[in-house]
């Protein structure tokens, strides 16, 4: 159980979710309706969310919906970076003279697991103007091809740091 408390493990998260479901069903029973109504269950589930939120410290873990909020935050960060990099690439394409200087650089990541590094690699590759070409054998370095190394390297490193922070919030 200490492992769950230290890492915010899935066992404690599942216990919080099951408690929330129990509160929702108890809510339905206390209202004593003749038939099952989704709205009554949803209202009980929302009440359960607040109760579990105020009780989550007794589980010794973080609130179970924190990870959902972190995922939503990661998606929003990705969308913001996607729009920014798309505008940058569109500006380069529409300029009358192509002045880009493509290049490759190495970025050392603070992410530890293979899943985290893979997620970072996919997010960078999905944004226009950059591609992760290779991950080092130890998984700590990424070789990234940038469309314009002179002008966009700092922006790309900032983007990588934003992604890393958001990925760590989701996975840890």
C-alpha angles and dihedrals in degrees: 000000000000089000089057093049094048096048100029086247129207093250093063091040090052090048090054091049092048090049089052091052090048090053090050092052091044088052090054092050093049092053088055098211122175095234139024113272123188091211092057091048091048091050090050090048091053091049087049091053090058093045093049090046091057091044100042094098088066088061089057092232140090122278109281096232091056090088091053090053089048091053091051089049091051091051091050092049090049091050091050092049091045092056093045094050092043091056090049092052092044089052090053093047095049096046113108093231123040107230101166124132109202118206148159126242137173121242120194111212129208092213115112113192127068091239092055093048091046091051091050091048092050094048092050093046092049092056113083120251099033138069130184103230100181143356117218119247093253090051094234100103133058125197106213129191111212123196093222110018096182098052104027106036094092092046090048092050089050089050091050092051091050090050092047093051092048093045091052090052089054099044104036 
